[in-house]
Short mmCIF file of C-alpha atoms and ligand atoms in Angstrom, two decimals:
data_model
loop_
_atom_site.label_atom_id
_atom_site.label_comp_id
_atom_site.label_asym_id
_atom_site.label_seq_id
_atom_site.Cartn_x
_atom_site.Cartn_y
_atom_site.Cartn_z
CA MET A 1 15.75 -12.38 11.62
CA THR A 2 15.33 -10.06 8.65
CA VAL A 3 12.29 -7.81 8.76
CA GLN A 4 11.24 -5.89 5.69
CA PRO A 5 10.55 -2.19 6.22
CA HIS A 6 7.55 -0.30 4.89
CA LYS A 7 4.99 -2.87 5.97
CA PRO A 8 1.44 -1.49 6.17
CA LEU A 9 1.27 0.64 9.29
CA PRO A 10 -1.44 2.49 11.16
CA ALA A 11 -1.36 5.82 9.30
CA ALA A 12 -0.47 7.83 12.39
CA PHE A 13 2.81 5.90 12.83
CA ASP A 14 3.85 6.17 9.18
CA LEU A 15 7.14 8.04 8.77
CA ASN A 16 7.57 7.49 5.05
CA GLY A 17 9.16 10.59 3.54
CA LYS A 18 10.44 11.80 6.93
CA HIS A 19 14.09 12.36 7.86
CA ALA A 20 15.36 11.64 11.36
CA LEU A 21 18.73 12.65 12.78
CA ILE A 22 20.04 10.63 15.73
CA THR A 23 22.99 11.81 17.84
CA GLY A 24 25.25 9.21 19.40
CA GLY A 25 23.68 6.99 16.77
CA ALA A 26 26.40 4.34 16.70
CA GLY A 27 25.86 3.31 20.32
CA LEU A 28 23.68 0.61 21.82
CA LEU A 29 20.40 2.54 21.80
CA GLY A 30 21.20 4.76 18.81
CA ILE A 31 21.08 1.68 16.58
CA GLU A 32 17.77 0.64 18.15
CA HIS A 33 16.26 4.10 17.61
CA ALA A 34 17.39 3.95 13.98
CA CYS A 35 15.83 0.51 13.48
CA ALA A 36 12.59 1.69 15.09
CA LEU A 37 12.33 4.63 12.71
CA VAL A 38 13.44 2.69 9.63
CA GLU A 39 10.74 0.14 10.42
CA THR A 40 8.14 2.91 10.17
CA GLY A 41 9.60 4.31 6.95
CA ALA A 42 11.96 7.13 7.93
CA VAL A 43 15.27 7.96 6.28
CA ILE A 44 17.99 8.08 8.94
CA VAL A 45 20.81 10.56 9.41
CA LEU A 46 22.98 8.64 11.83
CA THR A 47 25.61 10.78 13.55
CA ASP A 48 28.36 10.00 16.01
CA LEU A 49 31.96 10.86 16.83
CA ASP A 50 33.63 7.98 15.09
CA GLU A 51 33.35 6.92 11.46
CA ASN A 52 34.32 3.29 12.11
CA LEU A 53 31.65 2.97 14.77
CA LEU A 54 29.15 4.54 12.37
CA ASP A 55 30.10 2.07 9.61
CA GLN A 56 29.56 -0.86 11.99
CA ALA A 57 26.24 0.59 13.12
CA VAL A 58 25.04 0.92 9.53
CA ILE A 59 25.98 -2.71 8.86
CA GLU A 60 23.98 -3.76 11.93
CA ILE A 61 20.92 -1.71 10.92
CA ARG A 62 21.05 -2.99 7.32
CA SER A 63 21.38 -6.58 8.52
CA ARG A 64 17.99 -6.10 10.18
CA PHE A 65 16.47 -3.77 7.59
CA PRO A 66 18.21 -4.31 4.25
CA GLU A 67 16.25 -1.60 2.46
CA SER A 68 16.97 1.10 5.00
CA ILE A 69 18.22 4.46 3.74
CA ILE A 70 20.89 5.78 6.09
CA HIS A 71 23.25 8.73 5.82
CA SER A 72 26.01 8.26 8.38
CA TRP A 73 27.81 11.46 9.15
CA LYS A 74 30.40 12.32 11.75
CA MET A 75 29.15 14.94 14.21
CA ASP A 76 30.41 16.00 17.63
CA VAL A 77 27.48 17.35 19.65
CA THR A 78 29.81 19.44 21.81
CA ASP A 79 31.11 21.36 18.81
CA LYS A 80 28.72 23.87 17.25
CA ALA A 81 30.84 24.10 14.07
CA SER A 82 30.52 20.33 13.63
CA ILE A 83 26.72 20.52 14.09
CA LEU A 84 26.50 23.46 11.66
CA SER A 85 28.48 21.54 9.05
CA VAL A 86 25.94 18.69 9.26
CA SER A 87 23.16 21.23 8.96
CA GLU A 88 24.87 22.61 5.83
CA ARG A 89 25.23 19.09 4.44
CA LEU A 90 21.50 18.54 4.98
CA ARG A 91 20.79 21.74 3.09
CA GLU A 92 23.08 20.70 0.21
CA SER A 93 21.33 17.32 0.10
CA ASP A 94 17.88 19.00 0.07
CA ILE A 95 16.96 17.27 3.30
CA ASP A 96 14.53 18.95 5.67
CA LEU A 97 14.87 17.37 9.06
CA ASP A 98 11.58 16.19 10.59
CA ILE A 99 12.90 14.42 13.68
CA LEU A 100 15.85 15.01 15.98
CA ILE A 101 16.74 12.46 18.66
CA ASN A 102 19.15 13.84 21.25
CA ASN A 103 20.66 10.58 22.40
CA ALA A 104 24.45 11.09 22.71
CA ALA A 105 25.96 10.69 26.15
CA ILE A 106 29.05 9.76 28.08
CA ASP A 107 27.32 7.40 30.45
CA SER A 108 28.42 5.99 33.75
CA LYS A 109 27.96 2.28 33.08
CA VAL A 110 28.61 -0.87 35.07
CA ASP A 111 30.90 -3.46 33.44
CA GLU A 112 31.17 -7.25 33.86
CA HIS A 113 33.40 -6.82 36.94
CA GLY A 114 31.00 -4.42 38.62
CA ASN A 115 33.22 -1.38 37.94
CA ILE A 116 31.51 1.88 36.94
CA GLU A 117 32.89 3.54 33.83
CA ASN A 118 32.74 7.33 34.11
CA GLY A 119 31.48 7.11 37.65
CA GLY A 120 32.98 8.68 40.75
CA ARG A 121 32.37 9.66 44.33
CA PHE A 122 30.69 13.04 44.67
CA GLU A 123 33.43 14.20 47.09
CA ASP A 124 36.18 13.71 44.48
CA PHE A 125 34.24 14.21 41.25
CA GLU A 126 36.58 16.07 38.91
CA LEU A 127 35.40 19.32 37.37
CA ASP A 128 36.83 18.18 34.02
CA ASP A 129 34.68 15.03 34.12
CA TRP A 130 31.62 17.05 35.11
CA GLN A 131 32.26 19.43 32.21
CA ALA A 132 32.93 16.72 29.62
CA GLN A 133 29.81 14.74 30.53
CA VAL A 134 27.51 17.77 30.77
CA ASP A 135 28.92 19.03 27.46
CA VAL A 136 27.78 15.88 25.65
CA GLY A 137 24.56 14.94 27.44
CA LEU A 138 23.03 18.34 28.13
CA THR A 139 24.85 21.08 26.22
CA GLY A 140 24.91 18.79 23.18
CA ALA A 141 21.12 18.52 23.27
CA PHE A 142 20.88 22.31 23.63
CA LEU A 143 23.21 22.93 20.67
CA CYS A 144 21.54 20.36 18.39
CA SER A 145 18.09 21.73 19.25
CA GLN A 146 19.36 25.25 18.60
CA VAL A 147 20.67 24.32 15.15
CA PHE A 148 18.06 21.83 13.94
CA GLY A 149 14.95 23.12 15.76
CA PRO A 150 14.47 26.57 14.15
CA PRO A 151 14.11 25.21 10.57
CA MET A 152 11.42 22.87 11.94
CA ALA A 153 9.66 25.86 13.51
CA VAL A 154 9.84 27.71 10.17
CA ARG A 155 8.28 24.70 8.41
CA GLU A 156 5.75 24.46 11.28
CA GLN A 157 6.42 20.78 11.84
CA GLY A 158 8.96 18.70 13.65
CA VAL A 159 9.70 16.45 16.56
CA ILE A 160 12.53 16.56 19.06
CA LEU A 161 12.99 13.56 21.33
CA ASN A 162 15.37 13.80 24.26
CA ILE A 163 16.64 10.50 25.62
CA ALA A 164 16.68 10.84 29.39
CA SER A 165 16.58 7.93 31.88
CA ASP A 166 14.60 6.57 34.80
CA LEU A 167 17.19 8.54 36.78
CA SER A 168 15.58 11.72 35.46
CA VAL A 169 12.77 11.13 37.96
CA ILE A 170 14.49 9.24 40.79
CA ALA A 171 17.91 9.47 42.41
CA PRO A 172 20.43 6.69 41.86
CA ASP A 173 20.34 4.09 44.62
CA GLN A 174 24.07 3.91 45.28
CA ARG A 175 23.72 0.61 47.16
CA ILE A 176 23.37 -1.31 43.91
CA TYR A 177 26.84 -0.21 42.78
CA ARG A 178 28.58 -1.48 45.94
CA GLN A 179 31.62 -3.68 45.65
CA GLU A 180 31.99 -5.79 48.76
CA ASP A 181 35.79 -6.01 48.57
CA LEU A 182 36.36 -2.22 48.60
CA PRO A 183 36.66 0.12 51.62
CA GLU A 184 34.05 2.87 51.96
CA ASN A 185 36.24 5.66 50.60
CA GLU A 186 36.96 3.64 47.44
CA GLN A 187 33.39 2.63 46.71
CA GLN A 188 32.39 3.70 43.23
CA LYS A 189 29.24 5.70 42.74
CA LYS A 190 26.92 6.50 39.89
CA ALA A 191 28.07 9.91 38.66
CA VAL A 192 26.31 13.05 39.87
CA THR A 193 26.41 14.27 36.27
CA TYR A 194 24.04 11.51 35.22
CA SER A 195 21.27 12.78 37.50
CA VAL A 196 21.92 16.39 36.63
CA ILE A 197 22.01 15.80 32.86
CA LYS A 198 18.92 13.62 32.75
CA THR A 199 16.90 15.92 35.00
CA GLY A 200 18.15 18.89 32.98
CA LEU A 201 16.94 17.26 29.77
CA LEU A 202 13.40 17.27 31.19
CA GLY A 203 13.73 21.02 31.75
CA LEU A 204 14.97 21.50 28.18
CA THR A 205 12.08 19.34 26.95
CA ARG A 206 9.45 21.46 28.71
CA TYR A 207 11.13 24.74 27.78
CA LEU A 208 11.30 23.94 24.06
CA ALA A 209 7.83 22.36 23.99
CA ALA A 210 6.38 25.62 25.30
CA TYR A 211 8.72 27.75 23.16
CA TRP A 212 7.82 26.11 19.85
CA GLY A 213 4.36 24.81 20.73
CA GLU A 214 2.49 27.12 18.38
CA GLN A 215 4.95 26.45 15.56
CA GLY A 216 4.12 22.77 15.50
CA VAL A 217 7.40 21.50 16.90
CA ARG A 218 6.74 18.87 19.55
CA VAL A 219 9.39 18.10 22.13
CA ASN A 220 9.18 15.09 24.42
CA ALA A 221 11.49 12.91 26.50
CA LEU A 222 11.83 9.16 26.80
CA SER A 223 13.20 7.80 30.04
CA PRO A 224 14.44 4.25 29.63
CA GLY A 225 15.39 2.00 32.50
CA GLY A 226 18.71 0.15 32.44
CA ILE A 227 19.32 -2.32 29.63
CA GLN A 228 20.94 -5.61 30.54
CA THR A 229 24.21 -6.05 28.66
CA SER A 230 27.34 -7.46 30.28
CA GLN A 231 26.99 -6.02 33.78
CA SER A 232 28.18 -8.15 36.71
CA ASP A 233 25.68 -10.67 38.10
CA ALA A 234 25.79 -8.99 41.52
CA PHE A 235 24.79 -5.65 40.03
CA VAL A 236 22.04 -7.15 37.87
CA THR A 237 20.57 -8.94 40.88
CA ARG A 238 20.60 -5.83 43.05
CA LEU A 239 19.03 -3.67 40.34
CA THR A 240 16.48 -6.30 39.38
CA ASN A 241 15.35 -6.41 43.00
CA LEU A 242 14.32 -2.76 42.64
CA ILE A 243 12.28 -3.33 39.47
CA PRO A 244 8.68 -4.51 39.83
CA ALA A 245 8.87 -6.23 36.42
CA GLY A 246 11.65 -8.35 37.92
CA ARG A 247 14.25 -7.78 35.22
CA MET A 248 16.28 -5.18 33.37
CA ALA A 249 15.24 -4.01 29.91
CA ARG A 250 16.05 -5.58 26.56
CA LYS A 251 17.61 -3.19 24.10
CA ASN A 252 14.71 -3.37 21.62
CA GLU A 253 11.98 -2.61 24.16
CA TYR A 254 12.00 1.15 23.58
CA ALA A 255 11.36 0.96 19.84
CA SER A 256 7.59 1.24 20.09
CA ALA A 257 7.85 4.33 22.32
CA VAL A 258 10.29 5.94 19.85
CA GLN A 259 7.88 5.19 17.00
CA PHE A 260 5.02 6.69 19.01
CA LEU A 261 6.86 9.81 20.12
CA CYS A 262 8.39 10.56 16.71
CA SER A 263 5.17 10.18 14.71
CA ASP A 264 1.70 11.71 14.50
CA ALA A 265 0.55 8.94 16.84
CA SER A 266 1.59 11.36 19.61
CA GLN A 267 0.50 14.52 17.81
CA PHE A 268 -1.28 16.10 20.81
CA MET A 269 1.57 15.31 23.19
CA THR A 270 4.38 17.73 23.92
CA GLY A 271 6.62 18.59 26.86
CA GLN A 272 6.13 15.16 28.41
CA ASN A 273 8.35 12.36 29.61
CA ILE A 274 7.53 8.71 29.05
CA VAL A 275 9.16 6.61 31.75
CA MET A 276 9.66 2.99 30.62
CA ASP A 277 11.46 1.32 33.47
CA GLY A 278 9.63 -1.87 34.39
CA GLY A 279 8.10 0.13 37.24
CA ARG A 280 11.39 0.95 38.95
CA SER A 281 10.46 4.58 39.61
CA ILE A 282 7.10 3.81 41.24
CA ILE A 283 8.46 2.13 44.36
N1 NAD B 1 21.89 1.79 27.97
C1 NAD B 1 21.06 2.02 28.98
O1 NAD B 1 20.81 1.14 29.82
C2 NAD B 1 20.37 3.35 29.08
C3 NAD B 1 19.38 3.52 30.07
C4 NAD B 1 18.76 4.75 30.19
C5 NAD B 1 19.12 5.79 29.36
N2 NAD B 1 20.09 5.59 28.42
C6 NAD B 1 20.42 6.73 27.59
O2 NAD B 1 20.30 6.36 26.23
C7 NAD B 1 21.25 7.08 25.45
C8 NAD B 1 22.08 6.09 24.65
O3 NAD B 1 22.72 5.21 25.55
P1 NAD B 1 23.57 3.97 25.05
O4 NAD B 1 23.42 2.91 26.06
O5 NAD B 1 23.28 3.71 23.63
O6 NAD B 1 25.04 4.56 25.20
P2 NAD B 1 26.31 4.28 24.28
O7 NAD B 1 27.49 4.67 25.10
O8 NAD B 1 26.25 2.92 23.70
O9 NAD B 1 26.11 5.34 23.10
C9 NAD B 1 26.36 6.69 23.27
C10 NAD B 1 26.94 7.21 21.99
O10 NAD B 1 27.19 8.61 22.13
C11 NAD B 1 28.35 8.90 21.41
N3 NAD B 1 28.98 10.15 21.82
C12 NAD B 1 29.72 10.39 22.92
N4 NAD B 1 30.18 11.65 22.90
C13 NAD B 1 29.69 12.21 21.77
C14 NAD B 1 29.81 13.49 21.18
N5 NAD B 1 30.57 14.45 21.75
N6 NAD B 1 29.18 13.74 20.02
C15 NAD B 1 28.45 12.77 19.41
N7 NAD B 1 28.29 11.53 19.92
C16 NAD B 1 28.92 11.27 21.08
C17 NAD B 1 29.27 7.71 21.66
O11 NAD B 1 30.29 7.62 20.65
C18 NAD B 1 28.29 6.55 21.63
O12 NAD B 1 28.21 5.94 20.35
C19 NAD B 1 22.07 7.91 26.42
O13 NAD B 1 21.54 9.21 26.48
C20 NAD B 1 21.85 7.18 27.72
O14 NAD B 1 22.03 7.99 28.85
C21 NAD B 1 20.72 4.41 28.27
#
């Protein structure tokens, strides 16, 4: 279905004239965040590691919002020089950034066979994997906030949104990742990094919200629950049994929260975390 952007909106949600940079923007949720903000009028600066992925993402966003204005620029959130070069490109293009969404991650995800990508038992978790995942998910958010936040503080307006997870407020329940045919010492586990990164993002959120509060830069977190994609049926059933809503999320269900958190609709809210997880974290 094609939806035209710039429909009449409640004024507080209107992002016309605003520029939003999304990290990890070519991934599953990055595209959804972009669509959410395009729908409310923002111009998007979509960034990711890979130009091909970015091109595909732009095609997907334009197929849903043909009039969207998107700059798609390569940016590695672990590399300060790469972030600074995007900042320079913004300056050359006369773009003042209004919104930063720290979304990039190397996630530990379950595939159709029930295997966990980027997972690992705590006992054997490699330091290199820890470092690589923390570099993207946590240090990347620190570096992007450090580069893009100060100009917002100078202009006395801006929004930073950190994408955390329901696992920022609860521990992973490792039983849902079990594979019946594997011995105990080969059972895969949700990575320790995931908990540490997502919980750390809440600390960064509160720190920066307090730090820049008087300069009009608001910093909040969104904690989505798991989105159903191609995970194995066994995993989906076990996870669903832990969710009061009785299902995993659909990829477009966070759009309204992104629109709220990135606009004046949330203007008196900073340092907070919205947990949208079908109730998973309440039981
Ligand atoms: N998908 C879910 O079910 C879910 C649930 C809760 C939270 N989240 C969070 O939402 C965010 C997006 O998740 P997703 O499902 O879209 O993941 P995804 O893997 O589809 O997208 C992540 C993107 O980050 C990019 N990336 C990786 N390293 C990077 C780097 N060094 N610099 C720049 N970009 C880099 C990847 O290329 C990828 O496009 C993540 O922070 C994730 O933890 C996802």
